[in-house]
Amino acid sequence: MGDALAEARRRASGDDLASLRRLDALMVRSGFRHADRTPREWVAELVAQGSLRRGDTYDAHEALRAIGLGAVPALLEVLAKPQLAEKESADANIRLNVLEALMAPSPPPRCAVPAVMGLLSRPSARVQRQAMRALVYLRPQPTRLAVKLLLEACQDKTQWQARATALDALATLDGPVPDDVLHEALKRLSDESPYVRRSALRLLGRCTPPSEAVLHALEEQVVLDDESRVVALQVLSWLSPSRALPLLDKTARGLVGLLPNDRDGVRQGLFALHLLAGMGAQARPAVGLLRRVVTHAVKRGHGDPFTWRMRVHAESVADAIVRSVPLPVEARTAGPGSPRLALALAGPGPLPVDAEHPDSARLQAWVDSLGPLSQEEEVRLCVAVARVAARVWDRHGPENDGAQSALLALEEWVLAPDEAHQRQAMEIGLFVPSQLLASELFNAAWCLHYATLMVADAEKRHVGFTGLTPREPEHLLATCAFAAYRALRSGACMTVDEGWRDSTLTRMRTSDEALAFLHRAMVDEVLPWARGDWDPIRDVLRERRRLLTEE
C-alpha cells in the first residue's frame, strides 16, 4: 500500500479532480495519518472550529498545508453542502476556513474552481470576497461564466472590497484578457476608491500588447490620480517603457529642489528612480537626470535626510543600466577566479519543487552541492541574493535606503575586506524586521540581515531565527537565499500586514519560477568572476560611477 500511495502522490494533479479522489481513497484505505489524525479528521476539525466564535484553526490549517492535494476532495465535499451550520455567521466562518485551506496546496488545486465559483452566489459578502481571493490564487480559465460572475461583482456599489477583489481575480485569469474585461478595467479607473483604481491598473498591466487606448488612459492616470500615480507609472513602465520614460524623468526631477519635509514628493521621486532601474538599458536617456540628482544631493550635504537616499537610488539605476548590456572588453578586469566554484555553478540549479521535496530542501541541497566555500565566495553569492531582495524592498519602500545601503556596504567589503568595511556592513544590517511589514518586505529584510552577517568572522555569525537550520552559521548562505526566495514568493509567510501591498503592484511567481529566478541571479553575478573572465562587482561599480560623473 505504501508504494501505491507514493505513486498516487506522484500522479496527483491539481487540475485533475479524479486523480485527487484516487489519492484520497488510498489515504483512507492505508490509514494515512498526519500528526496522529487522518486528512478527513483534520478537515472535520477545521469545520468544528469554524462553527465556534473563537475557534483556533492554526493547527488544522498547518496540517492540511502539509497534507497538500490529498485533502482537497474532503474540502470540496464540505463546500458542496448547502448548509453547514444553523447560524449564517457560523456557516460563513466554516466556508472561509475551507477556502483558506484550498489556497494552501502547491501546486494550486485548479479543479476546485467550479466549487469556488459557486460561492459567488452565497448571501454572505465575506464568503464572496474570500471566494474571489481564492480565485486569484487558483487562476481560472477565462470562461464565459467566470467572466460574467466576476464582472457582476465589479458592479457592487456598496462594497469597494468586492469590486477590487473581483478586478484582481479578473487580472489572474489564465488566458487572454477579453474585451469586456478590458472595458471594465478602463471604466474602473474613475472609481471613487483608490484600491479599486489600483486593482484596475493591475488588470490593465495584463494587456499585452497594449492598445493606444490603454496607454493613453495610463498616461492620463499618472497626471490626474495623485493616490495611484506610482502604480500607474509602474504599469506604464511594464507595458511601454518608451512612453513611461518622459513621465518617470519628470517625476524623478522633482527630487531636485524638494522641501525637506515633502515626504510624498520624495517617495514619488525615489519610486520613479526604482522604475528606471527596472528598465535597464532603456533608461540610458535618463543618465543626465541621474547626474543632476547626484550633484544636487552633494550640494545639499549630509545634514539633509534625503541626500543619501537620492545618491544610492541614482547609483542603483546606473548599476542596472551597466548590467543590462555586455560590459565592453576594455572595461573587464580578469582575475584568478575560482575554477572549482565555476564548475559547480555551471551545473544544474535547484530541481523543481514538489510535495516530497519542499522548496527549502531543494535550495539547501543546491547550496550544499557548491561544496566548501571561502568567505569571499559566500559573500559574493550573498551580494547576488541581496540585490534581488533590495529590488523587492525598493518596490514598496524606496524612501527607506536601508536595502541599497546594505547592498553597497557588501560590495565595498568585497573590494576591500578590512575591519572598517566589515563593521560598516554589520552596523547597517543590525536590525530585526518588523512583523507589521508585508510578507515580501519581511523576508527581504531578513535576507539583507543575513547577508550582512556573512562578512563577520565565523564565530560572530549568530542568528536567532532562520528558515532552514536554526542557529547554525554554516547554513547562513542557504538561509539568506531562502529568505530572498520567500520575498519573491509574495505571501509566503504570515505577517501583520498594514497594507503596504496596496501601494504598488507585485509580480506573482510560482515556487519553481522563484527558484529559477534566484538561481539565475546568483549564477550571472558570480560565474564570470569564478571563471576569471571579469568581476561583476568591481568592474560594474567602476563603470556605474564613471557613468554618473562623466559629462
Coordinates of C-alpha atoms in Angstrom, one line a residue:
M1 CA 0.0 0.0 0.0
G2 CA 2.9 2.3 0.7
D3 CA 4.2 2.1 -2.9
A4 CA 0.7 2.6 -4.3
L5 CA 0.2 5.7 -2.1
A6 CA 3.6 7.1 -3.2
E7 CA 2.7 6.5 -6.8
A8 CA -0.7 8.2 -6.3
R9 CA 1.0 11.2 -4.8
R10 CA 3.3 11.5 -7.8
R11 CA 0.4 11.2 -10.2
A12 CA -1.8 13.6 -8.3
S13 CA -2.6 16.8 -10.3
G14 CA -4.3 19.9 -9.1
D15 CA -6.1 20.1 -12.5
D16 CA -7.5 16.6 -12.3
L17 CA -10.1 16.0 -9.5
A18 CA -10.2 12.3 -10.4
S19 CA -6.5 11.8 -9.5
L20 CA -7.1 13.6 -6.2
R21 CA -10.0 11.4 -5.4
R22 CA -7.9 8.3 -6.1
L23 CA -5.2 9.7 -3.7
D24 CA -7.9 10.4 -1.1
A25 CA -9.3 6.9 -1.3
L26 CA -5.8 5.4 -1.0
M27 CA -5.1 7.6 2.1
V28 CA -8.4 6.3 3.7
R29 CA -7.6 2.6 2.9
S30 CA -4.0 2.8 4.0
G31 CA -4.9 4.6 7.3
F32 CA -2.6 7.5 6.4
R33 CA -2.2 9.9 9.3
H34 CA -0.5 13.3 9.8
A35 CA 0.1 14.4 13.4
D36 CA -2.0 11.4 14.7
R37 CA -5.0 12.3 12.5
T38 CA -6.3 11.4 9.1
P39 CA -6.8 14.1 6.5
R40 CA -10.6 13.9 6.9
E41 CA -10.3 14.2 10.7
W42 CA -8.3 17.4 10.1
V43 CA -11.0 18.7 7.8
A44 CA -13.6 17.9 10.4
E45 CA -11.5 19.8 13.0
L46 CA -11.5 22.8 10.6
V47 CA -15.2 22.7 10.3
A48 CA -15.8 22.3 14.0
Q49 CA -13.5 25.2 14.9
G50 CA -15.2 27.3 12.2
S51 CA -18.6 26.9 14.0
L52 CA -17.1 28.4 17.2
R53 CA -16.8 32.1 17.6
R54 CA -13.2 32.0 18.9
G55 CA -12.0 28.7 17.4
D56 CA -8.3 28.3 16.9
T57 CA -7.7 26.8 13.4
Y58 CA -4.0 27.2 13.2
D59 CA -3.1 23.5 13.8
A60 CA -5.7 22.3 11.3
H61 CA -4.5 24.7 8.6
E62 CA -0.9 23.8 9.1
A63 CA -1.7 20.1 9.0
L64 CA -3.8 20.5 5.8
R65 CA -1.0 22.5 4.3
A66 CA 1.4 19.7 4.9
I67 CA -1.0 17.1 3.6
G68 CA -1.4 19.1 0.4
L69 CA -3.5 18.0 -2.5
G70 CA -4.7 14.8 -0.8
A71 CA -7.1 16.9 1.4
V72 CA -8.8 18.7 -1.5
P73 CA -11.6 16.2 -2.1
A74 CA -12.7 16.3 1.5
L75 CA -12.6 20.1 1.5
L76 CA -14.7 20.2 -1.7
E77 CA -17.3 17.9 -0.1
V78 CA -17.7 20.4 2.7
L79 CA -18.2 23.3 0.3
A80 CA -20.8 21.3 -1.7
K81 CA -23.2 21.1 1.3
P82 CA -25.9 23.7 1.1
Q83 CA -25.9 24.4 4.9
L84 CA -23.0 23.9 7.3
A85 CA -24.5 25.4 10.4
E86 CA -27.7 26.8 11.7
K87 CA -26.4 30.3 12.1
E88 CA -25.5 32.1 8.9
S89 CA -22.4 33.6 10.6
A90 CA -21.1 30.1 11.6
D91 CA -21.8 28.8 8.1
A92 CA -19.8 31.7 6.6
N93 CA -16.9 31.1 9.1
I94 CA -16.7 27.4 8.0
R95 CA -16.6 28.3 4.3
L96 CA -14.0 30.9 5.0
N97 CA -11.8 28.3 6.7
V98 CA -12.2 25.8 3.9
L99 CA -11.4 28.4 1.2
E100 CA -8.3 29.4 3.1
A101 CA -7.3 25.7 3.2
L102 CA -7.8 25.4 -0.5
M103 CA -5.3 28.2 -1.1
A104 CA -2.6 26.3 0.8
P105 CA -1.6 23.4 -1.5
S106 CA 1.2 23.8 -4.1
P107 CA 0.6 23.5 -7.0
P108 CA -2.9 25.1 -6.7
P109 CA -5.9 22.8 -6.9
R110 CA -7.5 24.4 -10.0
C111 CA -10.0 21.6 -10.1
A112 CA -11.7 23.4 -7.2
V113 CA -12.5 26.4 -9.4
P114 CA -16.2 25.3 -10.1
A115 CA -16.9 24.9 -6.4
V116 CA -15.3 28.2 -5.6
M117 CA -17.2 30.0 -8.4
G118 CA -20.5 28.6 -6.9
L119 CA -19.8 30.6 -3.7
L120 CA -20.1 33.9 -5.5
S121 CA -23.9 33.5 -5.3
R122 CA -23.9 33.0 -1.5
P123 CA -25.6 35.7 0.5
S124 CA -22.6 36.4 2.7
A125 CA -20.4 39.2 1.4
R126 CA -17.4 37.8 3.4
V127 CA -17.7 34.5 1.6
Q128 CA -18.0 36.1 -1.8
R129 CA -14.8 38.2 -1.2
Q130 CA -12.9 35.2 0.1
A131 CA -14.1 33.1 -2.9
M132 CA -12.7 35.8 -5.2
R133 CA -9.4 35.8 -3.3
A134 CA -9.2 32.1 -3.8
L135 CA -9.8 32.6 -7.5
V136 CA -6.8 35.0 -7.5
Y137 CA -4.7 32.1 -6.3
L138 CA -6.3 29.4 -8.4
R139 CA -6.1 31.4 -11.7
P140 CA -9.2 30.0 -13.5
Q141 CA -9.6 29.9 -17.3
P142 CA -11.5 33.0 -18.8
T143 CA -14.7 31.0 -19.4
R144 CA -17.9 32.9 -20.2
L145 CA -19.3 32.0 -16.8
A146 CA -16.2 33.1 -14.8
V147 CA -16.0 36.4 -16.7
K148 CA -19.8 37.0 -16.2
L149 CA -19.8 36.4 -12.5
L150 CA -16.7 38.5 -11.8
L151 CA -17.9 41.4 -13.9
E152 CA -21.2 41.3 -11.9
A153 CA -19.1 41.5 -8.7
C154 CA -17.4 44.6 -10.2
Q155 CA -20.8 46.4 -10.1
D156 CA -21.2 46.1 -6.3
K157 CA -22.0 49.7 -5.3
T158 CA -21.8 49.1 -1.5
Q159 CA -18.5 47.2 -1.1
W160 CA -15.3 48.6 -2.6
Q161 CA -13.5 45.5 -1.4
A162 CA -15.8 43.3 -3.6
R163 CA -15.0 45.5 -6.7
A164 CA -11.3 45.5 -6.0
T165 CA -11.1 41.8 -5.4
A166 CA -13.2 41.0 -8.5
L167 CA -10.8 43.0 -10.6
D168 CA -7.8 41.2 -9.0
A169 CA -9.4 37.9 -9.9
L170 CA -10.0 39.0 -13.5
A171 CA -6.3 40.1 -13.6
T172 CA -5.3 36.5 -12.8
L173 CA -7.4 34.7 -15.5
D174 CA -5.2 32.2 -17.2
G175 CA -5.6 33.4 -20.8
P176 CA -6.1 36.5 -23.0
V177 CA -8.0 39.4 -21.5
P178 CA -11.5 39.5 -23.0
D179 CA -12.6 42.8 -24.5
D180 CA -15.4 43.3 -22.0
V181 CA -13.0 42.8 -19.1
L182 CA -10.6 45.4 -20.6
H183 CA -13.5 47.9 -20.9
E184 CA -14.5 47.3 -17.3
A185 CA -10.9 48.0 -16.2
L186 CA -10.8 51.3 -18.1
K187 CA -14.2 52.2 -16.6
R188 CA -12.9 51.5 -13.1
L189 CA -10.0 54.0 -13.4
S190 CA -12.5 56.6 -12.3
D191 CA -13.9 54.6 -9.3
E192 CA -14.2 56.5 -6.1
S193 CA -11.9 54.0 -4.2
P194 CA -8.2 54.2 -4.8
Y195 CA -7.9 50.5 -4.0
V196 CA -10.3 49.7 -6.9
R197 CA -8.4 52.0 -9.2
R198 CA -5.2 50.2 -8.3
S199 CA -6.8 46.9 -9.0
A200 CA -8.0 48.2 -12.4
L201 CA -4.4 49.3 -13.1
R202 CA -3.2 45.8 -12.2
L203 CA -5.6 44.3 -14.7
L204 CA -4.5 46.7 -17.4
G205 CA -1.0 45.5 -16.8
R206 CA -2.1 42.2 -18.3
C207 CA -3.0 43.8 -21.6
T208 CA 0.0 42.9 -23.8
P209 CA 0.5 44.2 -26.4
P210 CA -1.3 47.3 -25.1
S211 CA -3.7 49.3 -27.3
E212 CA -3.3 53.0 -27.8
A213 CA -6.5 53.5 -25.6
V214 CA -4.8 51.7 -22.7
L215 CA -1.6 53.6 -23.0
H216 CA -3.4 56.9 -23.2
A217 CA -5.6 56.0 -20.2
L218 CA -2.4 55.2 -18.2
E219 CA -0.8 58.5 -19.1
E220 CA -3.9 60.4 -18.0
Q221 CA -4.0 58.4 -14.8
V222 CA -0.4 59.5 -14.0
V223 CA -1.4 63.1 -14.3
L224 CA -4.8 63.0 -12.7
D225 CA -4.7 60.4 -10.0
D226 CA -2.5 61.5 -7.1
E227 CA -3.3 58.5 -4.9
S228 CA -2.5 55.9 -7.7
R229 CA 0.3 57.8 -9.6
V230 CA 3.1 55.4 -8.6
V231 CA 1.0 52.3 -9.7
A232 CA 0.1 53.9 -13.0
L233 CA 3.8 54.7 -13.6
Q234 CA 4.6 51.1 -12.7
V235 CA 2.1 49.6 -15.1
L236 CA 3.1 52.0 -17.9
S237 CA 6.8 51.2 -17.5
W238 CA 5.9 47.5 -17.9
L239 CA 3.8 47.9 -21.0
S240 CA 5.6 50.7 -22.8
P241 CA 9.0 51.9 -21.4
S242 CA 9.4 54.5 -24.1
R243 CA 6.0 56.1 -23.2
A244 CA 6.8 55.9 -19.4
L245 CA 10.3 57.4 -19.7
P246 CA 9.3 61.1 -20.1
L247 CA 6.9 60.8 -17.1
L248 CA 9.4 59.0 -15.0
D249 CA 12.0 61.6 -15.9
K250 CA 9.6 64.4 -14.9
T251 CA 8.7 62.7 -11.6
A252 CA 12.3 62.0 -10.6
R253 CA 13.3 65.6 -11.5
G254 CA 11.1 66.6 -8.6
L255 CA 13.8 65.4 -6.3
V256 CA 15.8 68.5 -7.2
G257 CA 14.5 71.4 -5.2
L258 CA 12.2 69.4 -2.8
L259 CA 11.4 70.9 0.5
P260 CA 13.0 69.0 3.5
N261 CA 9.6 67.7 4.7
D262 CA 8.0 66.8 1.4
R263 CA 7.7 63.1 2.0
D264 CA 5.2 62.4 -0.7
G265 CA 7.4 64.2 -3.3
V266 CA 10.4 62.2 -2.1
R267 CA 8.6 58.9 -2.3
Q268 CA 7.3 59.5 -5.8
G269 CA 10.8 60.7 -7.0
L270 CA 12.6 57.7 -5.5
F271 CA 10.0 55.3 -6.8
A272 CA 10.5 56.8 -10.3
L273 CA 14.2 56.0 -9.9
H274 CA 13.3 52.5 -8.8
L275 CA 11.2 52.0 -12.0
L276 CA 14.0 53.5 -14.1
A277 CA 16.3 50.8 -12.7
G278 CA 13.8 48.2 -13.7
M279 CA 14.0 49.4 -17.3
G280 CA 17.7 48.6 -17.6
A281 CA 19.4 49.8 -20.8
Q282 CA 16.2 51.6 -21.8
A283 CA 16.8 54.1 -19.0
R284 CA 20.1 55.3 -20.5
P285 CA 18.5 58.5 -21.8
A286 CA 17.9 59.4 -18.2
V287 CA 21.7 59.4 -17.3
G288 CA 21.7 63.3 -17.4
L289 CA 18.9 63.2 -14.8
L290 CA 20.9 60.9 -12.6
R291 CA 23.9 63.2 -12.7
R292 CA 21.7 66.1 -11.7
V293 CA 20.2 64.2 -8.8
V294 CA 23.7 63.1 -7.5
T295 CA 25.1 66.7 -7.9
H296 CA 22.1 68.1 -6.1
A297 CA 22.4 65.6 -3.3
V298 CA 26.1 66.5 -2.9
K299 CA 25.3 70.2 -2.7
R300 CA 22.6 69.7 -0.1
G301 CA 25.2 68.0 2.2
H302 CA 24.9 65.3 4.9
G303 CA 22.6 67.3 7.0
D304 CA 19.7 66.7 4.7
P305 CA 17.8 63.4 5.5
F306 CA 17.1 62.7 1.8
T307 CA 20.6 63.3 0.4
W308 CA 22.0 59.7 0.9
R309 CA 18.7 58.2 -0.4
M310 CA 18.9 60.2 -3.6
R311 CA 22.5 59.1 -4.2
V312 CA 22.1 55.4 -3.6
H313 CA 19.0 55.2 -5.7
A314 CA 20.6 57.1 -8.6
E315 CA 23.5 54.6 -8.3
S316 CA 21.1 51.7 -8.4
V317 CA 19.8 53.0 -11.8
A318 CA 23.3 53.4 -13.1
D319 CA 24.0 49.8 -11.9
A320 CA 21.0 48.5 -13.8
I321 CA 22.0 50.3 -17.0
V322 CA 25.5 49.0 -16.9
R323 CA 24.4 45.4 -16.1
S324 CA 21.7 45.2 -18.8
V325 CA 24.2 45.2 -21.7
P326 CA 27.5 43.3 -22.1
L327 CA 30.4 45.1 -20.5
P328 CA 33.0 46.3 -23.1
V329 CA 36.1 44.1 -23.2
E330 CA 38.3 47.0 -22.3
A331 CA 36.3 47.6 -19.1
R332 CA 36.7 44.0 -17.9
T333 CA 39.3 43.0 -15.3
A334 CA 40.5 39.4 -15.4
G335 CA 41.4 37.6 -12.2
P336 CA 42.4 34.3 -10.8
G337 CA 38.8 33.3 -10.1
S338 CA 37.7 30.0 -8.5
P339 CA 37.7 27.1 -11.0
R340 CA 36.1 24.7 -8.6
L341 CA 33.1 27.1 -7.9
A342 CA 32.8 27.9 -11.6
L343 CA 32.4 24.2 -12.3
A344 CA 29.7 23.9 -9.6
L345 CA 27.8 27.0 -10.8
A346 CA 27.8 25.7 -14.4
G347 CA 25.8 22.6 -13.2
P348 CA 22.0 22.4 -12.8
G349 CA 20.2 24.6 -10.4
P350 CA 17.6 23.6 -7.7
L351 CA 15.2 21.0 -9.0
P352 CA 11.5 21.8 -9.4
V353 CA 9.6 22.0 -6.2
D354 CA 7.2 19.1 -5.3
A355 CA 5.4 17.8 -2.3
E356 CA 8.1 15.3 -1.3
H357 CA 11.0 17.8 -1.5
P358 CA 9.9 21.2 -0.3
D359 CA 11.4 24.4 -1.6
S360 CA 13.7 24.9 1.4
A361 CA 15.2 21.4 1.0
R362 CA 15.8 22.0 -2.8
L363 CA 17.6 25.3 -2.1
Q364 CA 19.6 23.8 0.8
A365 CA 20.7 20.9 -1.4
W366 CA 21.8 23.1 -4.2
V367 CA 23.9 25.3 -1.9
D368 CA 25.4 22.2 -0.3
S369 CA 26.3 21.0 -3.8
L370 CA 28.6 24.0 -4.2
G371 CA 31.0 22.5 -1.7
P372 CA 33.1 24.3 0.9
L373 CA 33.3 28.0 0.1
S374 CA 35.7 30.7 1.1
Q375 CA 34.3 33.8 2.8
E376 CA 34.7 35.9 -0.3
E377 CA 32.8 33.3 -2.4
E378 CA 30.0 33.2 0.2
V379 CA 29.7 37.0 0.3
R380 CA 29.7 37.2 -3.5
L381 CA 26.8 34.8 -3.6
C382 CA 25.1 36.8 -0.9
V383 CA 25.5 40.0 -2.8
A384 CA 23.7 38.5 -5.7
V385 CA 20.9 37.4 -3.4
A386 CA 20.8 40.7 -1.6
R387 CA 20.5 42.5 -5.0
V388 CA 17.3 40.6 -5.6
A389 CA 16.0 41.4 -2.1
A390 CA 16.8 45.1 -2.5
R391 CA 14.7 45.3 -5.6
V392 CA 11.8 43.7 -3.7
W393 CA 12.2 46.2 -0.9
D394 CA 12.5 49.3 -3.1
R395 CA 9.3 48.3 -4.9
H396 CA 7.4 49.0 -1.7
G397 CA 9.6 51.3 0.4
P398 CA 12.1 53.3 -1.7
E399 CA 12.2 56.1 0.8
N400 CA 14.0 53.8 3.2
D401 CA 17.5 53.5 1.9
G402 CA 18.4 50.5 4.1
A403 CA 18.3 47.9 1.4
Q404 CA 20.5 49.8 -1.1
S405 CA 22.9 50.9 1.7
A406 CA 23.3 47.3 2.9
L407 CA 24.0 46.2 -0.7
L408 CA 26.5 49.0 -1.3
A409 CA 28.3 48.1 2.0
L410 CA 28.6 44.4 1.0
E411 CA 30.1 45.5 -2.4
E412 CA 32.6 47.7 -0.7
W413 CA 33.6 44.9 1.6
V414 CA 34.2 42.6 -1.4
L415 CA 36.5 45.3 -2.9
A416 CA 38.3 45.9 0.4
P417 CA 37.6 43.2 3.0
D418 CA 39.0 45.1 6.0
E419 CA 37.7 45.6 9.5
A420 CA 36.2 49.1 8.7
H421 CA 34.1 47.8 5.9
Q422 CA 33.1 44.8 7.9
R423 CA 31.9 47.0 10.8
Q424 CA 30.0 49.3 8.4
A425 CA 28.1 46.4 6.7
M426 CA 27.3 44.7 10.1
E427 CA 26.1 48.0 11.6
I428 CA 23.7 48.6 8.7
G429 CA 22.4 45.0 9.0
L430 CA 21.9 45.2 12.8
F431 CA 18.1 45.2 12.9
V432 CA 15.2 42.8 13.4
P433 CA 12.4 43.0 10.7
S434 CA 9.0 44.0 12.0
Q435 CA 6.0 41.7 11.8
L436 CA 4.0 44.7 10.7
L437 CA 5.7 44.6 7.3
A438 CA 4.1 42.9 4.2
S439 CA 5.3 39.3 3.7
E440 CA 7.7 40.1 0.9
L441 CA 9.3 43.0 2.8
F442 CA 9.6 41.0 6.0
N443 CA 11.6 38.3 4.1
A444 CA 13.6 40.8 2.0
A445 CA 14.7 42.5 5.3
W446 CA 15.8 39.1 6.8
C447 CA 17.7 38.3 3.6
L448 CA 19.7 41.6 3.9
H449 CA 20.3 41.0 7.6
Y450 CA 21.7 37.5 6.9
A451 CA 23.8 38.8 4.0
T452 CA 25.5 41.4 6.2
L453 CA 26.2 38.8 8.8
M454 CA 28.2 36.9 6.2
V455 CA 31.1 39.4 6.3
A456 CA 31.6 38.7 10.0
D457 CA 34.1 36.2 11.3
A458 CA 32.6 32.7 11.6
E459 CA 32.4 32.8 15.4
K460 CA 30.3 36.0 15.2
R461 CA 27.6 34.7 12.8
H462 CA 24.9 34.2 15.4
V463 CA 21.3 34.4 14.3
G464 CA 18.3 33.5 16.3
F465 CA 15.7 32.7 13.7
T466 CA 16.3 31.1 10.3
G467 CA 14.0 29.5 7.8
L468 CA 16.2 26.4 7.4
T469 CA 18.6 25.4 10.1
P470 CA 18.3 27.5 13.3
R471 CA 21.4 28.8 15.0
E472 CA 23.9 27.0 12.6
P473 CA 26.1 29.7 11.0
E474 CA 27.4 27.2 8.4
H475 CA 24.0 27.3 6.8
L476 CA 23.8 31.1 6.7
L477 CA 24.2 31.3 2.9
A478 CA 21.3 28.9 2.4
T479 CA 19.2 30.8 4.9
C480 CA 19.9 34.1 3.2
A481 CA 19.0 32.6 -0.2
F482 CA 15.8 31.1 1.2
A483 CA 14.7 34.5 2.7
A484 CA 15.1 36.0 -0.8
Y485 CA 13.1 33.2 -2.3
R486 CA 10.3 33.8 0.1
A487 CA 10.4 37.5 -0.7
L488 CA 10.0 36.6 -4.4
R489 CA 7.1 34.4 -3.4
S490 CA 4.7 37.1 -2.2
G491 CA 2.6 35.9 0.7
A492 CA 5.0 33.0 1.6
C493 CA 4.6 33.7 5.3
M494 CA 2.1 35.3 7.7
T495 CA 2.7 38.8 8.9
V496 CA 0.5 41.6 10.4
D497 CA 0.5 43.4 7.1
E498 CA -0.6 47.0 7.5
G499 CA -1.5 47.4 3.8
W500 CA 1.8 48.2 2.1
R501 CA 0.9 45.8 -0.7
D502 CA -1.9 48.2 -1.8
S503 CA 0.5 51.0 -2.8
T504 CA 2.4 49.1 -5.6
L505 CA 1.9 46.0 -7.7
T506 CA 3.8 42.8 -7.2
R507 CA 4.6 40.2 -9.9
M508 CA 3.4 36.8 -8.8
R509 CA 5.8 33.9 -9.2
T510 CA 5.3 30.2 -8.7
S511 CA 7.7 28.2 -6.5
D512 CA 9.7 26.9 -9.5
E513 CA 9.8 30.4 -11.1
A514 CA 11.1 32.0 -7.9
L515 CA 13.8 29.3 -7.5
A516 CA 14.8 29.6 -11.2
F517 CA 15.0 33.4 -10.9
L518 CA 17.1 33.3 -7.8
H519 CA 19.4 30.7 -9.3
R520 CA 19.9 32.7 -12.4
A521 CA 20.7 35.9 -10.4
M522 CA 23.4 34.0 -8.4
V523 CA 25.0 32.4 -11.5
D524 CA 25.0 35.7 -13.5
E525 CA 26.6 37.6 -10.6
V526 CA 29.3 35.0 -9.6
L527 CA 30.1 32.8 -12.5
P528 CA 32.1 35.4 -14.6
W529 CA 34.3 36.1 -11.5
A530 CA 34.7 32.4 -10.8
R531 CA 35.9 31.8 -14.3
G532 CA 38.3 34.6 -14.0
D533 CA 36.8 36.4 -17.1
W534 CA 35.8 39.7 -15.3
D535 CA 34.4 40.9 -12.0
P536 CA 30.7 41.8 -12.0
I537 CA 31.1 43.7 -8.7
R538 CA 34.4 45.6 -9.1
D539 CA 34.0 46.3 -12.9
V540 CA 30.3 47.3 -12.8
L541 CA 30.8 49.5 -9.7
R542 CA 33.7 51.3 -11.5
E543 CA 31.6 51.7 -14.7
R544 CA 28.4 52.9 -13.0
R545 CA 30.3 55.6 -11.1
R546 CA 32.0 56.7 -14.2
L547 CA 28.6 56.9 -15.8
L548 CA 27.4 59.2 -13.0
T549 CA 30.4 61.6 -13.1
E550 CA 31.4 61.9 -16.8
E551 CA 29.8 64.7 -18.8

